[in-house]
mmCIF file of C-alpha atoms and ligand atoms in Angstrom:
data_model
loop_
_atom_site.group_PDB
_atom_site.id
_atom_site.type_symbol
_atom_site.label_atom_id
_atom_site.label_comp_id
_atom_site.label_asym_id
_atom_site.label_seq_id
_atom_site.Cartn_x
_atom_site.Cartn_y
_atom_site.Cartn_z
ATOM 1 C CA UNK A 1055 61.906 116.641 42.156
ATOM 2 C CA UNK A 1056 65.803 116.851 42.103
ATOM 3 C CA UNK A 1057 67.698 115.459 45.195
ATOM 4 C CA UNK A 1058 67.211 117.141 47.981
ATOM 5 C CA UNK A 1059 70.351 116.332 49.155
ATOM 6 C CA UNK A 1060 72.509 118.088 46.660
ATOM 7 C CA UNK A 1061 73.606 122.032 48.155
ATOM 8 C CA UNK A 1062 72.785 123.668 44.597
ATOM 9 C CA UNK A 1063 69.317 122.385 45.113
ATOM 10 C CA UNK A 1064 68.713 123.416 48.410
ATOM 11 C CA UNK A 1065 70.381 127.160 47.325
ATOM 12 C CA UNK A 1066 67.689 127.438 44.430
ATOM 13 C CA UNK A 1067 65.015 126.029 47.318
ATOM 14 C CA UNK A 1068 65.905 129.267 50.045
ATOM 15 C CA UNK A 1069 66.413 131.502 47.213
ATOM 16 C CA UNK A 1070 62.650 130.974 45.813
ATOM 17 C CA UNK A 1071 61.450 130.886 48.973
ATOM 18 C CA UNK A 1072 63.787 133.910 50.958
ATOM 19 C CA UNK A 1073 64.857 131.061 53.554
ATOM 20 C CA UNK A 1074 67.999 131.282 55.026
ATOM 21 C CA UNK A 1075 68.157 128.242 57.783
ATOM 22 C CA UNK A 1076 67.971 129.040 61.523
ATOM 23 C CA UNK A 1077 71.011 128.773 63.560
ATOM 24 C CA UNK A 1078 67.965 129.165 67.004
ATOM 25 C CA UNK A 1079 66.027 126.280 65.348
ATOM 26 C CA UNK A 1080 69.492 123.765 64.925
ATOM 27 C CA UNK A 1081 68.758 123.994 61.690
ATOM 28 C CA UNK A 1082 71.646 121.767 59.752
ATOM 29 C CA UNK A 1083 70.025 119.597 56.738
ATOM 30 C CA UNK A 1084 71.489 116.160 55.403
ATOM 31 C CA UNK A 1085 73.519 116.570 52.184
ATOM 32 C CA UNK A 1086 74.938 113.053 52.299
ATOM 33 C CA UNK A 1087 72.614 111.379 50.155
ATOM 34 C CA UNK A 1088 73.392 107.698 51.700
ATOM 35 C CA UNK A 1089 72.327 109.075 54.821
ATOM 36 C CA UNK A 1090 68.090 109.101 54.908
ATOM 37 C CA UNK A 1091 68.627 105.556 53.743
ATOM 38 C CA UNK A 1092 71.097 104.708 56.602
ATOM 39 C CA UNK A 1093 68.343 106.325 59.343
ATOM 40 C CA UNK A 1094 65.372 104.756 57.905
ATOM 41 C CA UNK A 1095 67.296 101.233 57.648
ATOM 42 C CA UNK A 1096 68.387 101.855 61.071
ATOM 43 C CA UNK A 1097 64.966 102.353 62.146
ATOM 44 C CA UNK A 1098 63.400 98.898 60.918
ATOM 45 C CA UNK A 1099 60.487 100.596 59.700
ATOM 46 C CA UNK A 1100 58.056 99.356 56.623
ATOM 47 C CA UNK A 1101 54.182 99.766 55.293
ATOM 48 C CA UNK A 1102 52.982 99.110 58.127
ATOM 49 C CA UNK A 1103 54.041 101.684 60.314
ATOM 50 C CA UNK A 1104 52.852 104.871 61.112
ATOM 51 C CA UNK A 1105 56.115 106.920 61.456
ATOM 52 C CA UNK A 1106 56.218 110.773 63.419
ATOM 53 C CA UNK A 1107 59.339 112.656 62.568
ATOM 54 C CA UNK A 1108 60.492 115.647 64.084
ATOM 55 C CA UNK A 1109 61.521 118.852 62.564
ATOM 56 C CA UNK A 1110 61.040 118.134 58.953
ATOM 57 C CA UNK A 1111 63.128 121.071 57.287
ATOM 58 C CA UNK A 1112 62.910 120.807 53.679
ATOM 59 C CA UNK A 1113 62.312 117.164 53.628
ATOM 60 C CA UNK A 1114 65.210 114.977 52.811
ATOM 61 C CA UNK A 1115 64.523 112.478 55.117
ATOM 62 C CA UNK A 1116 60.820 112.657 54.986
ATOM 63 C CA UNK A 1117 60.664 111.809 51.648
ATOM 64 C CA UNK A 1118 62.578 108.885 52.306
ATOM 65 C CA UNK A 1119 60.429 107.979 55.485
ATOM 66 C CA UNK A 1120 57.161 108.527 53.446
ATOM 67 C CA UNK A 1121 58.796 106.383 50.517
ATOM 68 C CA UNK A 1122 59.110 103.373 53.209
ATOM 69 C CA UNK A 1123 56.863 103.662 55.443
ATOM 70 C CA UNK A 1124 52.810 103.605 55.651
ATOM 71 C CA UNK A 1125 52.139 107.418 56.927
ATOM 72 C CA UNK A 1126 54.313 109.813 58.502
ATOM 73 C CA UNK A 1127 53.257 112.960 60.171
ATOM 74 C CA UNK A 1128 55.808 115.487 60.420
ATOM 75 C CA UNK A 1129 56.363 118.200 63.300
ATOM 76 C CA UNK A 1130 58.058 121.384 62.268
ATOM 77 C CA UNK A 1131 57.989 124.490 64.572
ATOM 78 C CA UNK A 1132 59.942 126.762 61.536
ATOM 79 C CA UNK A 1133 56.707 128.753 60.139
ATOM 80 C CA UNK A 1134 58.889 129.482 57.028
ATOM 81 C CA UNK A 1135 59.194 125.885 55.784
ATOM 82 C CA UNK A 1136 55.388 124.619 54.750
ATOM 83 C CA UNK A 1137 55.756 126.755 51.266
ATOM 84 C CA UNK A 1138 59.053 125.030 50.855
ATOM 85 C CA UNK A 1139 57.119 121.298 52.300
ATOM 86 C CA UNK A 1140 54.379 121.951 49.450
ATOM 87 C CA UNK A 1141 57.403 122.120 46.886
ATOM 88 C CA UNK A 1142 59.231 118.974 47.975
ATOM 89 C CA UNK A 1143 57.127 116.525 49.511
ATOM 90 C CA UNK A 1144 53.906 117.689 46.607
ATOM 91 C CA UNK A 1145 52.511 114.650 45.080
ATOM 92 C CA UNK A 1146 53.355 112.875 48.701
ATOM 93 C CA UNK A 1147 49.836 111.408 49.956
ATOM 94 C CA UNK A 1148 50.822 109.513 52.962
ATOM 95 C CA UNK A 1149 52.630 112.685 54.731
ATOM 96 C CA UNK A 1150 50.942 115.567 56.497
ATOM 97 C CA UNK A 1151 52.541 118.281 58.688
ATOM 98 C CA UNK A 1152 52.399 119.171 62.035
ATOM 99 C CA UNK A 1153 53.097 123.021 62.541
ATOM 100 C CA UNK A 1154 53.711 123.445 66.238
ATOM 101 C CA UNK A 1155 56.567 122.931 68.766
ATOM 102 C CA UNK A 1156 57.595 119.115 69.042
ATOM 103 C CA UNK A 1157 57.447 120.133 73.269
ATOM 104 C CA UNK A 1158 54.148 121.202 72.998
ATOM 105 C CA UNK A 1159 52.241 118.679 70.658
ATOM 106 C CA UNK A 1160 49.576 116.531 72.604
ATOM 107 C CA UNK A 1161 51.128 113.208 71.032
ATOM 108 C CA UNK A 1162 49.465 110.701 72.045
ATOM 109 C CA UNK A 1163 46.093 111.964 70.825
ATOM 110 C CA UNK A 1164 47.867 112.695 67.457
ATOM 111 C CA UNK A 1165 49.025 108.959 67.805
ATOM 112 C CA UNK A 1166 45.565 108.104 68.491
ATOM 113 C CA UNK A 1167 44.154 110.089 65.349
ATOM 114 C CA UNK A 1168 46.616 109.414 62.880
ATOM 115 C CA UNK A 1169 47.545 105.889 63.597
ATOM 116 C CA UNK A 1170 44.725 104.223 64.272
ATOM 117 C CA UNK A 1171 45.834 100.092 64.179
ATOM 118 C CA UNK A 1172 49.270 100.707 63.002
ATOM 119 C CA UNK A 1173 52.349 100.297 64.667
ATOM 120 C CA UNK A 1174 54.740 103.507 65.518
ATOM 121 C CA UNK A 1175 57.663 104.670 65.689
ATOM 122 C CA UNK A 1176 59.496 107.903 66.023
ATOM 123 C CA UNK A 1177 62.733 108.914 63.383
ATOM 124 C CA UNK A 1178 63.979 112.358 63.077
ATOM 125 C CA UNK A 1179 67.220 114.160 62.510
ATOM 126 C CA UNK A 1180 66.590 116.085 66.114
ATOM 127 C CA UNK A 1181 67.466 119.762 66.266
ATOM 128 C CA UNK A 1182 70.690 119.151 68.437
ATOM 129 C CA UNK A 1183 70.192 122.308 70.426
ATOM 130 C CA UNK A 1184 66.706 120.578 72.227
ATOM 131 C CA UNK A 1185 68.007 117.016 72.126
ATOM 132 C CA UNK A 1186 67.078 116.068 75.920
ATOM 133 C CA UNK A 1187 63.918 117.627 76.137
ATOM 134 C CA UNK A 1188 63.067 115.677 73.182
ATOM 135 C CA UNK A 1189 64.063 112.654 73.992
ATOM 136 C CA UNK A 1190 62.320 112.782 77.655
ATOM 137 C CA UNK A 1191 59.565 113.831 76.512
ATOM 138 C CA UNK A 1192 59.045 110.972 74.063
ATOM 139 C CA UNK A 1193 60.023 108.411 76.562
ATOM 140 C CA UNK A 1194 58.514 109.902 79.637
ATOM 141 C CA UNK A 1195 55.176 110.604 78.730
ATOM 142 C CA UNK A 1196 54.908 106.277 77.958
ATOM 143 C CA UNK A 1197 53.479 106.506 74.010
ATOM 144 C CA UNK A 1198 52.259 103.819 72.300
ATOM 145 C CA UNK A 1199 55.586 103.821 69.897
ATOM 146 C CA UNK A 1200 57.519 100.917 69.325
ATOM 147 C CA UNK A 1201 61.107 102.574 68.728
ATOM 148 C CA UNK A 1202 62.642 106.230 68.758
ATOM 149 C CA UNK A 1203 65.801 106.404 65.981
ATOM 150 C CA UNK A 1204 67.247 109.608 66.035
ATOM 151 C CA UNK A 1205 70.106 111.958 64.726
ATOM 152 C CA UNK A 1206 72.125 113.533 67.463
ATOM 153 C CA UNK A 1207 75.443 114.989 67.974
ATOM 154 C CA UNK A 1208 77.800 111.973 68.767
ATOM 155 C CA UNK A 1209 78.789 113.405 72.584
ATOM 156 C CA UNK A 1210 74.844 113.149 73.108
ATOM 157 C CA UNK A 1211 74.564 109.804 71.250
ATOM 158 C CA UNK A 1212 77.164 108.084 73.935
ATOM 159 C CA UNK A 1213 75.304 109.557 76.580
ATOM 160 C CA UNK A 1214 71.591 107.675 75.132
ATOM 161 C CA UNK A 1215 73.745 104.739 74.983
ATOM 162 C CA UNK A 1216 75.320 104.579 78.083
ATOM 163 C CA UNK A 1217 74.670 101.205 80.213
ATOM 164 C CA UNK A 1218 73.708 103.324 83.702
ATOM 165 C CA UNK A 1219 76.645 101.277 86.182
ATOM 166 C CA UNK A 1220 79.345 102.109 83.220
ATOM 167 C CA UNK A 1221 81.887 105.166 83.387
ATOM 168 C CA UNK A 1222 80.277 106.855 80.558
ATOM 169 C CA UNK A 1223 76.670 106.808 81.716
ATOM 170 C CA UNK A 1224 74.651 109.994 83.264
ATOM 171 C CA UNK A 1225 71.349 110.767 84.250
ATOM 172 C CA UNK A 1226 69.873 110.741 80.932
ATOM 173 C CA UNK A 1227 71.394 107.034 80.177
ATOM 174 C CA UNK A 1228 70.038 106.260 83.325
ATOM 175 C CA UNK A 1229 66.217 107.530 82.020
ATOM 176 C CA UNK A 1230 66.968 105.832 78.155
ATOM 177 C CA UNK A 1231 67.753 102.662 80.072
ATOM 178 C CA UNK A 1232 64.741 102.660 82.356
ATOM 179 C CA UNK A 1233 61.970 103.186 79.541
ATOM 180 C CA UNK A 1234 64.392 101.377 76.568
ATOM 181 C CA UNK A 1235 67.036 99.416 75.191
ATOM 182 C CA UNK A 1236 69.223 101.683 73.541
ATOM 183 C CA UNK A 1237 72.091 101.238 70.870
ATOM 184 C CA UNK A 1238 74.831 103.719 68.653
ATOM 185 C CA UNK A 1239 73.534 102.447 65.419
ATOM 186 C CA UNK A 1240 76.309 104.443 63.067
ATOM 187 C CA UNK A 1241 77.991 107.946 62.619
ATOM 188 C CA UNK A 1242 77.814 110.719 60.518
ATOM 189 C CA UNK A 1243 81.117 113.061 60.021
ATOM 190 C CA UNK A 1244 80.066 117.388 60.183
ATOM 191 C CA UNK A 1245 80.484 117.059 56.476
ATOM 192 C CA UNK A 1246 77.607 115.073 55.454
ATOM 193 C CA UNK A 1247 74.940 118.280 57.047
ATOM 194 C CA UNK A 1248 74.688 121.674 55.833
ATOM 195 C CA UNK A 1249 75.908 123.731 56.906
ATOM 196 C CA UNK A 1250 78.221 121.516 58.759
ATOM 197 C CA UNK A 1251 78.405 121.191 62.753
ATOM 198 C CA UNK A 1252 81.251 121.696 64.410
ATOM 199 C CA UNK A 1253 80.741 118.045 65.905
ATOM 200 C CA UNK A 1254 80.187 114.501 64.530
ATOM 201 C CA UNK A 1255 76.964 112.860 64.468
ATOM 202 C CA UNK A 1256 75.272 109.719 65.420
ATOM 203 C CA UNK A 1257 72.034 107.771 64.912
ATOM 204 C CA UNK A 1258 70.640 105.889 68.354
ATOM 205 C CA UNK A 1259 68.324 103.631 68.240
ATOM 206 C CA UNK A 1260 65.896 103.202 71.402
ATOM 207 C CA UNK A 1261 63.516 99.956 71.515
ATOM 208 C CA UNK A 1262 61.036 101.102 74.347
ATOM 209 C CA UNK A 1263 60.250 98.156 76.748
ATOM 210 C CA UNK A 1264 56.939 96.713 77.823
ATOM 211 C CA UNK A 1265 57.228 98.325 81.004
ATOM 212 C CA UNK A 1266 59.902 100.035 82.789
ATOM 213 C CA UNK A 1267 63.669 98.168 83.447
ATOM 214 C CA UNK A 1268 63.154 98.785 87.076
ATOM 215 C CA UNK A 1269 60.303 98.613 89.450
ATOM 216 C CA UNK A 1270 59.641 101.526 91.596
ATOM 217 C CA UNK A 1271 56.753 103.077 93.586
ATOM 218 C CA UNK A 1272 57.744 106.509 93.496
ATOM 219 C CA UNK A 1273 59.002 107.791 89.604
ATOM 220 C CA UNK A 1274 59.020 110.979 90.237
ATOM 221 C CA UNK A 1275 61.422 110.795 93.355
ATOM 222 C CA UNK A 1276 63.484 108.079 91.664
ATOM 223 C CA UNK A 1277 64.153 110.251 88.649
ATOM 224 C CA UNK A 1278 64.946 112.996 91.188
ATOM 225 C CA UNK A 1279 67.392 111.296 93.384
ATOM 226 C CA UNK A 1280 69.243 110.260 89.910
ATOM 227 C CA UNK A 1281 69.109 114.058 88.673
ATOM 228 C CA UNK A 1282 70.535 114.770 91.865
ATOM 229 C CA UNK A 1283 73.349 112.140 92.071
ATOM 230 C CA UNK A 1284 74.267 113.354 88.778
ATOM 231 C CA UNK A 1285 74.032 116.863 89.579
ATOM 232 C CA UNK A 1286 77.693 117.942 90.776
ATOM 233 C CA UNK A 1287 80.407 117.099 88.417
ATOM 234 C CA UNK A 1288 83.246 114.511 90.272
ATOM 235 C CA UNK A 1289 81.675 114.762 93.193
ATOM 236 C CA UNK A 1290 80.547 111.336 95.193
ATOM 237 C CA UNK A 1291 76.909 109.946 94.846
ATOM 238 C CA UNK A 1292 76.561 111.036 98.444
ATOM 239 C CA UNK A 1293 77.513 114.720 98.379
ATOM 240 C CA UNK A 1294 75.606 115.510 95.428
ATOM 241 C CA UNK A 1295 72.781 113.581 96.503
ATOM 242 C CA UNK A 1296 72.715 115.388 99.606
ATOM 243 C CA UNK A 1297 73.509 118.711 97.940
ATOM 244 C CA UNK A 1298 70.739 118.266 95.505
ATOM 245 C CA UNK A 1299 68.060 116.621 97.723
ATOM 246 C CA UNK A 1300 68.392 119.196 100.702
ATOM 247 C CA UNK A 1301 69.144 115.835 102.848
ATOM 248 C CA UNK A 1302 71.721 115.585 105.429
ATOM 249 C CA UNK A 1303 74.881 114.218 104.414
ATOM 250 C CA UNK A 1304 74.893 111.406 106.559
ATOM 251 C CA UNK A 1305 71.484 110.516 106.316
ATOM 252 C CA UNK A 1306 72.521 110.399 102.471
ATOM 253 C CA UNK A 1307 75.682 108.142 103.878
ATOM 254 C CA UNK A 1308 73.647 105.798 105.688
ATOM 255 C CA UNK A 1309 71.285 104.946 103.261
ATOM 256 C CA UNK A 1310 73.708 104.333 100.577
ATOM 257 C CA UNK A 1311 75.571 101.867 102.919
ATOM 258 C CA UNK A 1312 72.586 100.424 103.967
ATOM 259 C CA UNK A 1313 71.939 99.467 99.973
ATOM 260 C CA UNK A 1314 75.362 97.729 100.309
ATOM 261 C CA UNK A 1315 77.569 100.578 98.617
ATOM 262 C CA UNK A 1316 80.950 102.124 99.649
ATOM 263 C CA UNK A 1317 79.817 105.722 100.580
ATOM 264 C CA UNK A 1318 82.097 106.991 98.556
ATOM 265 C CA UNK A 1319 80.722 105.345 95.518
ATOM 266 C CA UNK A 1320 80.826 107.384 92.197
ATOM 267 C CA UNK A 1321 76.973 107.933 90.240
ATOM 268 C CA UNK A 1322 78.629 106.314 87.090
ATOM 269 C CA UNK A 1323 78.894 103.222 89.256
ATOM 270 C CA UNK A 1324 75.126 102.670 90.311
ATOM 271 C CA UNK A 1325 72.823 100.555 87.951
ATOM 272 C CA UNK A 1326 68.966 101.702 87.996
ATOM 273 C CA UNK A 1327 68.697 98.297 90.856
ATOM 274 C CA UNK A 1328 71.305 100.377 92.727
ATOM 275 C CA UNK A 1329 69.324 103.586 92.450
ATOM 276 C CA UNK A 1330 66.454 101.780 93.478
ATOM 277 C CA UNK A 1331 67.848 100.376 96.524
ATOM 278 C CA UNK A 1332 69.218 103.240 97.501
ATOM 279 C CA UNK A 1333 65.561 105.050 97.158
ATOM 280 C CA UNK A 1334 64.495 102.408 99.328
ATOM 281 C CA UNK A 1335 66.917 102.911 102.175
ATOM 282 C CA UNK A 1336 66.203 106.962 101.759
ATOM 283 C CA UNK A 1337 62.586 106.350 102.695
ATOM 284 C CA UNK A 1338 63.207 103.889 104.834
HETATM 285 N N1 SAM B 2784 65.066 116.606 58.823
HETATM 286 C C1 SAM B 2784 65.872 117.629 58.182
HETATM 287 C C2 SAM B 2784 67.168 117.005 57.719
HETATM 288 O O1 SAM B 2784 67.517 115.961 58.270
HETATM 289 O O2 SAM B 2784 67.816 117.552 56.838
HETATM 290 C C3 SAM B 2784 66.153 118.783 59.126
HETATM 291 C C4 SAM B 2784 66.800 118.424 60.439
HETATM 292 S S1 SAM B 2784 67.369 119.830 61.344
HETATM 293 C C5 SAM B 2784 68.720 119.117 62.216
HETATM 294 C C6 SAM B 2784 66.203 120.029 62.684
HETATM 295 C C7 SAM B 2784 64.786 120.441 62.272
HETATM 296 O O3 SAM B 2784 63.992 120.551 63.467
HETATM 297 C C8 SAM B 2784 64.673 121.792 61.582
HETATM 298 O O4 SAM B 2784 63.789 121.683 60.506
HETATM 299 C C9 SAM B 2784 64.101 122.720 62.660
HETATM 300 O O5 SAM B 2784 63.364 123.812 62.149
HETATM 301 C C10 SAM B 2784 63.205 121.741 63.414
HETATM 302 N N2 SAM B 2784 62.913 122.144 64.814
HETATM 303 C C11 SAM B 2784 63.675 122.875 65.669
HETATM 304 N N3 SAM B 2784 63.080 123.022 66.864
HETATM 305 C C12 SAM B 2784 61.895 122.349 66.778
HETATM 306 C C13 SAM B 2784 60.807 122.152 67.688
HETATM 307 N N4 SAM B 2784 60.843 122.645 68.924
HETATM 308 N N5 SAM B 2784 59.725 121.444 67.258
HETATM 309 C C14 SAM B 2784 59.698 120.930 65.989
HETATM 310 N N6 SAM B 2784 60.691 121.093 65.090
HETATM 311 C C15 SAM B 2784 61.775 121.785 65.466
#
């Protein structure tokens, strides 16, 4: 099979096939051929892991994935790409695709049936415009996987990085950080997709932890009260927590004093401790 990577081949690829690439699916394929080798290095994994990737395409990093790792089971919502799949990836016995909607595959009984023993961990090139729901989804719903690695635009990269308590951090560092340890492992300029973004890309790499970075009794509510404080744009902690919670500002005011903050405190300022104390004083 020629390289996947190079844009005459993928041209010849859609033509056969009458695939033009979806805009609505994010679909933008690697054409830097260092690149597959960069994310699968980045990713630490070997023969003896089972590896799920997410949105396939036409393969380019799959067959790199499948050439390093023990299995990988690909997701890929794009009905149009299996002919394509069975061109590429034919001759490829430890791959099999997953036709459905990342969002709505039961994973951990495909972990369960696929995997059986083996250790797992998640790599994809994500489509950017579903990033978040992604990522939550593979950290929230506490799979047995060892690491996530994935390809996102670089704005959304800083955010998975963020240390929660640092200026650049958000809601969704604050999540990354409770279930993982997360790092910018490199970048990748527009040019090295097809067609190219308008934005630069990144690889992070998350290393779930054994259990969560923070101990709290009520998830759901913690998760909240961060969505909340992150809510309003350059607004205080307090306002938008208030805003966002239907609480009373000063109830809001209180309890964040009562955790041992200035009330005017800023949510890039609060660790996940922070969040938790202040959870804490709110109930109390
Ligand atoms: N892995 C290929 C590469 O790196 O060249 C393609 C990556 S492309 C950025 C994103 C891929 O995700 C596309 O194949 C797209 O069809 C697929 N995709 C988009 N939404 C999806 C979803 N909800 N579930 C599964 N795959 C999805």
């Amino acid at each position: 099979m020629p390289e996947l990577t190079d844009i005459s081949v993928i041209r010849a690829l859609c033509e056969k096939y009458d695939f033009s690439l979806s805009k609505g699916f994010g679909q933008n394929f690697i054409i830097n051929p260092g690149i597959p080798t960069k994310i699968v290095d980045a990713s630490g994994v070997d023969k003896r892991y089972g590896v799920i990737e997410i949105g396939p395409g036409i393969g380019v990093l799959t067959k790199e994935l499948a050439k390093r790792a023990g299995k990988v089971v690909s997701i890929e919502v794009d009905e149009r790409l299996p002919p394509l799949l069975a061109e590429t990836m034919a001759g490829v016995d430890n791959f099999k695709l997953v036709l459905q909607d990342v969002l709505k595959v039961d994973l951990h009984a495909l972990i369960q049936q696929e995997f059986p023993g083996m250790p797992v961990a998640v790599c994809a090139n994500l489509p950017y415009y579903i990033t978040s729901p992604i990522v939550m989804k593979l950290l929230s719903e506490r799979l047995p996987v060892e690491s996530l690695t994935v390809m996102v635009q670089k704005e959304a990269a800083d955010r998975l990085a963020a240390v929660p308590g640092t200026r650049a951090s958000s809601a969704i560092s604050c999540a990354v950080n409770y279930y993982s340890t997360s790092r910018l492992m490199f970048t990748a300029a527009p040019g090295s997709f097809y067609p190219a973004p308008k934005v630069t890309s990144a690889v992070v790499r998350m290393d779930i932890r054994p259990s969560p970075a923070v101990q709290v009794e009520d998830e759901e509510g913690y998760f909240a009260l961060i969505r909340a404080a992150f809510g309003q744009r350059r607004k205080t902690a307090a306002n938008a927590i208030a805003g966002g919670l239907g609480l009373s500002k000063d109830t809001v005011i209180a309890a964040i004093q009562q955790a041992g903050f200035d009330p005017r405190v800023r949510p890039e300022a609060l660790t996940l401790e922070d969040f938790a104390a202040i959870q804490t004083a709110l109930k109390g």
